């Protein structure tokens, strides 16, 4: 307090002494006003500079908060989008599109074509891409969202909205007949993970790409006049393409690349999941009566987490059904992922009718631990669904297993088995006539049967694929592998 008073006294004495000296030398009092004015202007500039520097520093970490802290009322047309526009990136993609085309053609021929052929019925396994032309219209990036919260220090996570409606054309041959694919449309949200961050160039140890949900895909088949004898081919191809895309790059499946020798690829691919989501579809009420003339419905529920999909039994003729159906999903990434629940009406004579849906952020479940609540059905005139959702993290302490097995509900698992299928070597030829085999690995444990992708014409296949199995009692199960 003393120094503050002394400073004020000294400042006042200095101003008065200056005024006395100016008067003693006969200067006009106007000079005093000029000096005071210049001093006030200087102070204002310093204050504005401090405010500007402080705002810029705040905006670097939180632009929205920095703006709102300085403006009381924003106009209604001012908003802060969740995703940032990146037109400059679309310009770069336009330039790179001819080169991207060569890469995509290689992926289609080396990975997609064998996978489609392996999953087609026996009489259609002659499927082959003859021509792949991506055209002149590239895909667009609608926006980019970079996550700043709930991420580790050594990773960067972003979501990229992909839109494609171009002039690509594909020519394929099946059963000795030709067909074409055109008017391909795709819309989805792809996540890019950059981790781990390293101290040497290129600063990022690895990249992972995957869709959070199966993207919307549509296309038309041409030259149908030649293959009308193959019923339902369009539907079969559409279903298989979506399924194969999901098996490759819809969560929990990823495309992973290592960018530095210090980070081996198998370490990037073989990562433990964030946790397990347990969902119990209990009941619904006030569902819409879908079947006209009967006043009721035959409802069932589809539960979707990434590429994992579960379905309840059908309850006939009931708008207030009770299921008490349990299912569980492995969750690799929490941020941005949702639990989607769709209620459908089974119709044996036509396409099943949609009765409504609800979407729940998995991050909200991880924060609560367990949620038991009624949710209103969206896109429906009426309807509610009752869900109980629990979030479980993993432990590698084997001593916890017995306790967990006794505490779990009947249809829920107690443990997670993770497998990384690396490779095989020195496999025998399929036969003297065919030579090298097209090996595929079959995995069987408990109720699960899984397959690796097919590796064409090789005795030393490299798969590098992950598999995870939820088990009720690991003591009673055996893993069987067949090549």
mmCIF file of C-alpha atoms in Angstrom, residues 292-477:
data_model
loop_
_atom_site.group_PDB
_atom_site.id
_atom_site.type_symbol
_atom_site.label_atom_id
_atom_site.label_comp_id
_atom_site.label_asym_id
_atom_site.label_seq_id
_atom_site.Cartn_x
_atom_site.Cartn_y
_atom_site.Cartn_z
ATOM 1 C CA UNK A 292 -52.193 -51.764 -42.205
ATOM 2 C CA UNK A 293 -55.474 -53.416 -41.380
ATOM 3 C CA UNK A 294 -54.094 -55.378 -38.409
ATOM 4 C CA UNK A 295 -53.277 -52.506 -36.028
ATOM 5 C CA UNK A 296 -50.092 -54.127 -34.741
ATOM 6 C CA UNK A 297 -46.557 -55.068 -35.734
ATOM 7 C CA UNK A 298 -43.971 -57.880 -35.537
ATOM 8 C CA UNK A 299 -40.974 -55.970 -34.135
ATOM 9 C CA UNK A 300 -37.323 -56.834 -33.826
ATOM 10 C CA UNK A 301 -34.265 -54.690 -33.065
ATOM 11 C CA UNK A 302 -30.933 -54.281 -34.866
ATOM 12 C CA UNK A 303 -28.006 -53.101 -32.696
ATOM 13 C CA UNK A 304 -25.047 -51.633 -34.633
ATOM 14 C CA UNK A 305 -21.565 -50.688 -33.357
ATOM 15 C CA UNK A 306 -19.230 -49.954 -36.270
ATOM 16 C CA UNK A 307 -19.272 -53.061 -38.480
ATOM 17 C CA UNK A 308 -20.643 -55.253 -35.662
ATOM 18 C CA UNK A 309 -24.356 -55.936 -35.998
ATOM 19 C CA UNK A 310 -26.712 -57.863 -33.708
ATOM 20 C CA UNK A 311 -30.396 -58.742 -34.042
ATOM 21 C CA UNK A 312 -33.023 -59.659 -31.489
ATOM 22 C CA UNK A 313 -35.714 -62.317 -32.055
ATOM 23 C CA UNK A 314 -39.024 -61.229 -33.609
ATOM 24 C CA UNK A 315 -41.973 -60.676 -31.261
ATOM 25 C CA UNK A 316 -45.173 -61.271 -33.204
ATOM 26 C CA UNK A 317 -48.215 -59.032 -33.136
ATOM 27 C CA UNK A 318 -47.120 -56.719 -30.291
ATOM 28 C CA UNK A 319 -46.566 -52.946 -30.161
ATOM 29 C CA UNK A 320 -45.201 -53.252 -26.594
ATOM 30 C CA UNK A 321 -42.706 -56.105 -27.039
ATOM 31 C CA UNK A 322 -40.353 -57.507 -24.383
ATOM 32 C CA UNK A 323 -37.054 -59.013 -25.618
ATOM 33 C CA UNK A 324 -34.532 -59.089 -22.731
ATOM 34 C CA UNK A 325 -31.929 -59.771 -25.423
ATOM 35 C CA UNK A 326 -28.224 -59.438 -24.609
ATOM 36 C CA UNK A 327 -25.372 -58.623 -26.975
ATOM 37 C CA UNK A 328 -21.881 -57.187 -26.653
ATOM 38 C CA UNK A 329 -19.443 -55.426 -28.960
ATOM 39 C CA UNK A 330 -15.689 -54.904 -28.895
ATOM 40 C CA UNK A 331 -14.899 -51.177 -29.045
ATOM 41 C CA UNK A 332 -11.480 -50.101 -30.312
ATOM 42 C CA UNK A 333 -12.086 -46.336 -30.388
ATOM 43 C CA UNK A 334 -14.568 -44.439 -28.207
ATOM 44 C CA UNK A 335 -14.397 -40.882 -29.527
ATOM 45 C CA UNK A 336 -16.944 -40.229 -32.258
ATOM 46 C CA UNK A 337 -18.398 -43.767 -32.194
ATOM 47 C CA UNK A 338 -22.118 -44.315 -31.564
ATOM 48 C CA UNK A 339 -24.381 -47.166 -30.592
ATOM 49 C CA UNK A 340 -27.146 -47.249 -33.203
ATOM 50 C CA UNK A 341 -30.416 -49.044 -32.468
ATOM 51 C CA UNK A 342 -33.032 -49.586 -35.189
ATOM 52 C CA UNK A 343 -36.493 -51.052 -34.635
ATOM 53 C CA UNK A 344 -37.930 -52.949 -37.600
ATOM 54 C CA UNK A 345 -41.172 -54.731 -38.437
ATOM 55 C CA UNK A 346 -40.744 -58.167 -40.003
ATOM 56 C CA UNK A 347 -42.797 -58.660 -43.140
ATOM 57 C CA UNK A 348 -42.545 -62.109 -44.718
ATOM 58 C CA UNK A 349 -44.139 -61.037 -48.004
ATOM 59 C CA UNK A 350 -42.206 -57.815 -48.644
ATOM 60 C CA UNK A 351 -39.383 -55.664 -47.377
ATOM 61 C CA UNK A 352 -39.264 -55.153 -43.593
ATOM 62 C CA UNK A 353 -40.674 -51.816 -42.427
ATOM 63 C CA UNK A 354 -38.733 -49.216 -40.468
ATOM 64 C CA UNK A 355 -40.228 -48.259 -37.073
ATOM 65 C CA UNK A 356 -37.638 -45.802 -35.748
ATOM 66 C CA UNK A 357 -34.097 -45.502 -34.452
ATOM 67 C CA UNK A 358 -32.018 -43.991 -31.692
ATOM 68 C CA UNK A 359 -28.310 -43.188 -31.499
ATOM 69 C CA UNK A 360 -26.247 -43.025 -28.294
ATOM 70 C CA UNK A 361 -22.705 -41.680 -27.997
ATOM 71 C CA UNK A 362 -20.484 -44.387 -26.558
ATOM 72 C CA UNK A 363 -18.428 -41.709 -24.796
ATOM 73 C CA UNK A 364 -21.490 -40.947 -22.634
ATOM 74 C CA UNK A 365 -21.653 -44.616 -21.594
ATOM 75 C CA UNK A 366 -17.946 -44.732 -20.721
ATOM 76 C CA UNK A 367 -18.408 -41.711 -18.448
ATOM 77 C CA UNK A 368 -21.463 -43.162 -16.689
ATOM 78 C CA UNK A 369 -20.257 -46.767 -16.554
ATOM 79 C CA UNK A 370 -23.801 -48.137 -16.797
ATOM 80 C CA UNK A 371 -27.013 -46.616 -18.196
ATOM 81 C CA UNK A 372 -30.551 -47.937 -17.798
ATOM 82 C CA UNK A 373 -32.987 -45.668 -19.633
ATOM 83 C CA UNK A 374 -35.880 -45.278 -22.057
ATOM 84 C CA UNK A 375 -34.999 -43.636 -25.373
ATOM 85 C CA UNK A 376 -37.500 -42.044 -27.777
ATOM 86 C CA UNK A 377 -37.427 -43.408 -31.316
ATOM 87 C CA UNK A 378 -36.432 -40.859 -33.953
ATOM 88 C CA UNK A 379 -37.980 -40.695 -37.428
ATOM 89 C CA UNK A 380 -41.132 -42.280 -35.993
ATOM 90 C CA UNK A 381 -44.537 -40.928 -34.977
ATOM 91 C CA UNK A 382 -44.372 -42.778 -31.672
ATOM 92 C CA UNK A 383 -42.292 -45.326 -29.835
ATOM 93 C CA UNK A 384 -39.803 -45.754 -27.001
ATOM 94 C CA UNK A 385 -37.142 -48.385 -26.402
ATOM 95 C CA UNK A 386 -35.707 -49.492 -23.051
ATOM 96 C CA UNK A 387 -31.972 -50.262 -23.009
ATOM 97 C CA UNK A 388 -29.446 -51.182 -20.362
ATOM 98 C CA UNK A 389 -25.895 -50.407 -21.485
ATOM 99 C CA UNK A 390 -22.665 -51.113 -19.602
ATOM 100 C CA UNK A 391 -19.050 -50.225 -20.345
ATOM 101 C CA UNK A 392 -16.286 -52.623 -19.291
ATOM 102 C CA UNK A 393 -12.539 -52.084 -19.510
ATOM 103 C CA UNK A 394 -9.960 -54.877 -19.776
ATOM 104 C CA UNK A 395 -7.551 -56.301 -17.249
ATOM 105 C CA UNK A 396 -4.720 -58.785 -17.788
ATOM 106 C CA UNK A 397 -4.785 -59.992 -14.181
ATOM 107 C CA UNK A 398 -5.799 -63.659 -14.377
ATOM 108 C CA UNK A 399 -6.800 -63.592 -10.696
ATOM 109 C CA UNK A 400 -9.840 -61.470 -11.617
ATOM 110 C CA UNK A 401 -11.255 -64.081 -13.992
ATOM 111 C CA UNK A 402 -13.126 -66.257 -11.497
ATOM 112 C CA UNK A 403 -14.771 -63.248 -9.847
ATOM 113 C CA UNK A 404 -15.888 -61.869 -13.218
ATOM 114 C CA UNK A 405 -17.293 -65.231 -14.316
ATOM 115 C CA UNK A 406 -19.502 -65.411 -11.218
ATOM 116 C CA UNK A 407 -20.683 -61.790 -11.445
ATOM 117 C CA UNK A 408 -21.550 -61.666 -15.162
ATOM 118 C CA UNK A 409 -25.048 -62.092 -16.578
ATOM 119 C CA UNK A 410 -25.803 -65.385 -18.311
ATOM 120 C CA UNK A 411 -25.296 -64.384 -21.979
ATOM 121 C CA UNK A 412 -22.376 -62.011 -21.437
ATOM 122 C CA UNK A 413 -18.724 -62.982 -21.752
ATOM 123 C CA UNK A 414 -16.012 -62.933 -19.129
ATOM 124 C CA UNK A 415 -12.876 -62.629 -21.246
ATOM 125 C CA UNK A 416 -11.428 -61.527 -24.565
ATOM 126 C CA UNK A 417 -9.120 -63.629 -26.726
ATOM 127 C CA UNK A 418 -6.980 -61.644 -29.191
ATOM 128 C CA UNK A 419 -5.141 -63.262 -32.106
ATOM 129 C CA UNK A 420 -2.701 -61.836 -34.627
ATOM 130 C CA UNK A 421 -2.384 -64.148 -37.630
ATOM 131 C CA UNK A 422 0.986 -63.288 -39.139
ATOM 132 C CA UNK A 423 1.919 -65.835 -41.820
ATOM 133 C CA UNK A 424 2.492 -69.431 -42.842
ATOM 134 C CA UNK A 425 5.360 -70.989 -44.758
ATOM 135 C CA UNK A 426 6.263 -74.052 -46.781
ATOM 136 C CA UNK A 427 2.674 -75.020 -47.512
ATOM 137 C CA UNK A 428 2.286 -77.938 -49.939
ATOM 138 C CA UNK A 429 0.966 -77.440 -53.462
ATOM 139 C CA UNK A 430 -2.765 -77.947 -53.897
ATOM 140 C CA UNK A 431 -2.124 -80.544 -56.607
ATOM 141 C CA UNK A 432 0.337 -81.284 -59.379
ATOM 142 C CA UNK A 433 -2.038 -79.787 -61.918
ATOM 143 C CA UNK A 434 -2.873 -76.513 -60.164
ATOM 144 C CA UNK A 435 0.511 -75.930 -58.517
ATOM 145 C CA UNK A 436 0.706 -73.285 -55.784
ATOM 146 C CA UNK A 437 -2.331 -73.038 -53.505
ATOM 147 C CA UNK A 438 -4.581 -70.088 -52.673
ATOM 148 C CA UNK A 439 -4.327 -70.404 -48.877
ATOM 149 C CA UNK A 440 -6.885 -69.183 -46.366
ATOM 150 C CA UNK A 441 -6.919 -69.779 -42.609
ATOM 151 C CA UNK A 442 -10.065 -70.905 -40.792
ATOM 152 C CA UNK A 443 -10.374 -70.207 -37.045
ATOM 153 C CA UNK A 444 -12.902 -71.980 -34.813
ATOM 154 C CA UNK A 445 -13.528 -71.397 -31.110
ATOM 155 C CA UNK A 446 -16.741 -71.658 -29.095
ATOM 156 C CA UNK A 447 -19.582 -70.439 -31.364
ATOM 157 C CA UNK A 448 -17.266 -68.460 -33.661
ATOM 158 C CA UNK A 449 -15.973 -69.357 -37.113
ATOM 159 C CA UNK A 450 -13.711 -66.788 -38.784
ATOM 160 C CA UNK A 451 -11.622 -66.712 -41.966
ATOM 161 C CA UNK A 452 -8.591 -64.763 -43.064
ATOM 162 C CA UNK A 453 -8.460 -63.299 -46.559
ATOM 163 C CA UNK A 454 -7.363 -65.521 -49.453
ATOM 164 C CA UNK A 455 -3.732 -65.163 -50.544
ATOM 165 C CA UNK A 456 -3.532 -66.185 -54.231
ATOM 166 C CA UNK A 457 -0.861 -68.492 -55.637
ATOM 167 C CA UNK A 458 1.636 -68.788 -52.796
ATOM 168 C CA UNK A 459 3.145 -71.418 -50.501
ATOM 169 C CA UNK A 460 4.214 -68.739 -47.998
ATOM 170 C CA UNK A 461 1.161 -66.557 -47.350
ATOM 171 C CA UNK A 462 1.400 -63.402 -45.236
ATOM 172 C CA UNK A 463 -1.906 -62.345 -43.672
ATOM 173 C CA UNK A 464 -1.093 -59.924 -40.805
ATOM 174 C CA UNK A 465 -4.714 -59.896 -39.651
ATOM 175 C CA UNK A 466 -6.323 -59.420 -36.224
ATOM 176 C CA UNK A 467 -9.096 -61.478 -34.679
ATOM 177 C CA UNK A 468 -10.856 -61.032 -31.343
ATOM 178 C CA UNK A 469 -13.262 -63.408 -29.612
ATOM 179 C CA UNK A 470 -15.448 -62.781 -26.561
ATOM 180 C CA UNK A 471 -15.609 -65.943 -24.433
ATOM 181 C CA UNK A 472 -17.884 -66.919 -21.545
ATOM 182 C CA UNK A 473 -15.551 -69.505 -20.018
ATOM 183 C CA UNK A 474 -12.008 -69.641 -21.443
ATOM 184 C CA UNK A 475 -11.290 -72.828 -19.443
ATOM 185 C CA UNK A 476 -13.751 -74.833 -21.543
ATOM 186 C CA UNK A 477 -12.816 -73.651 -25.060
#
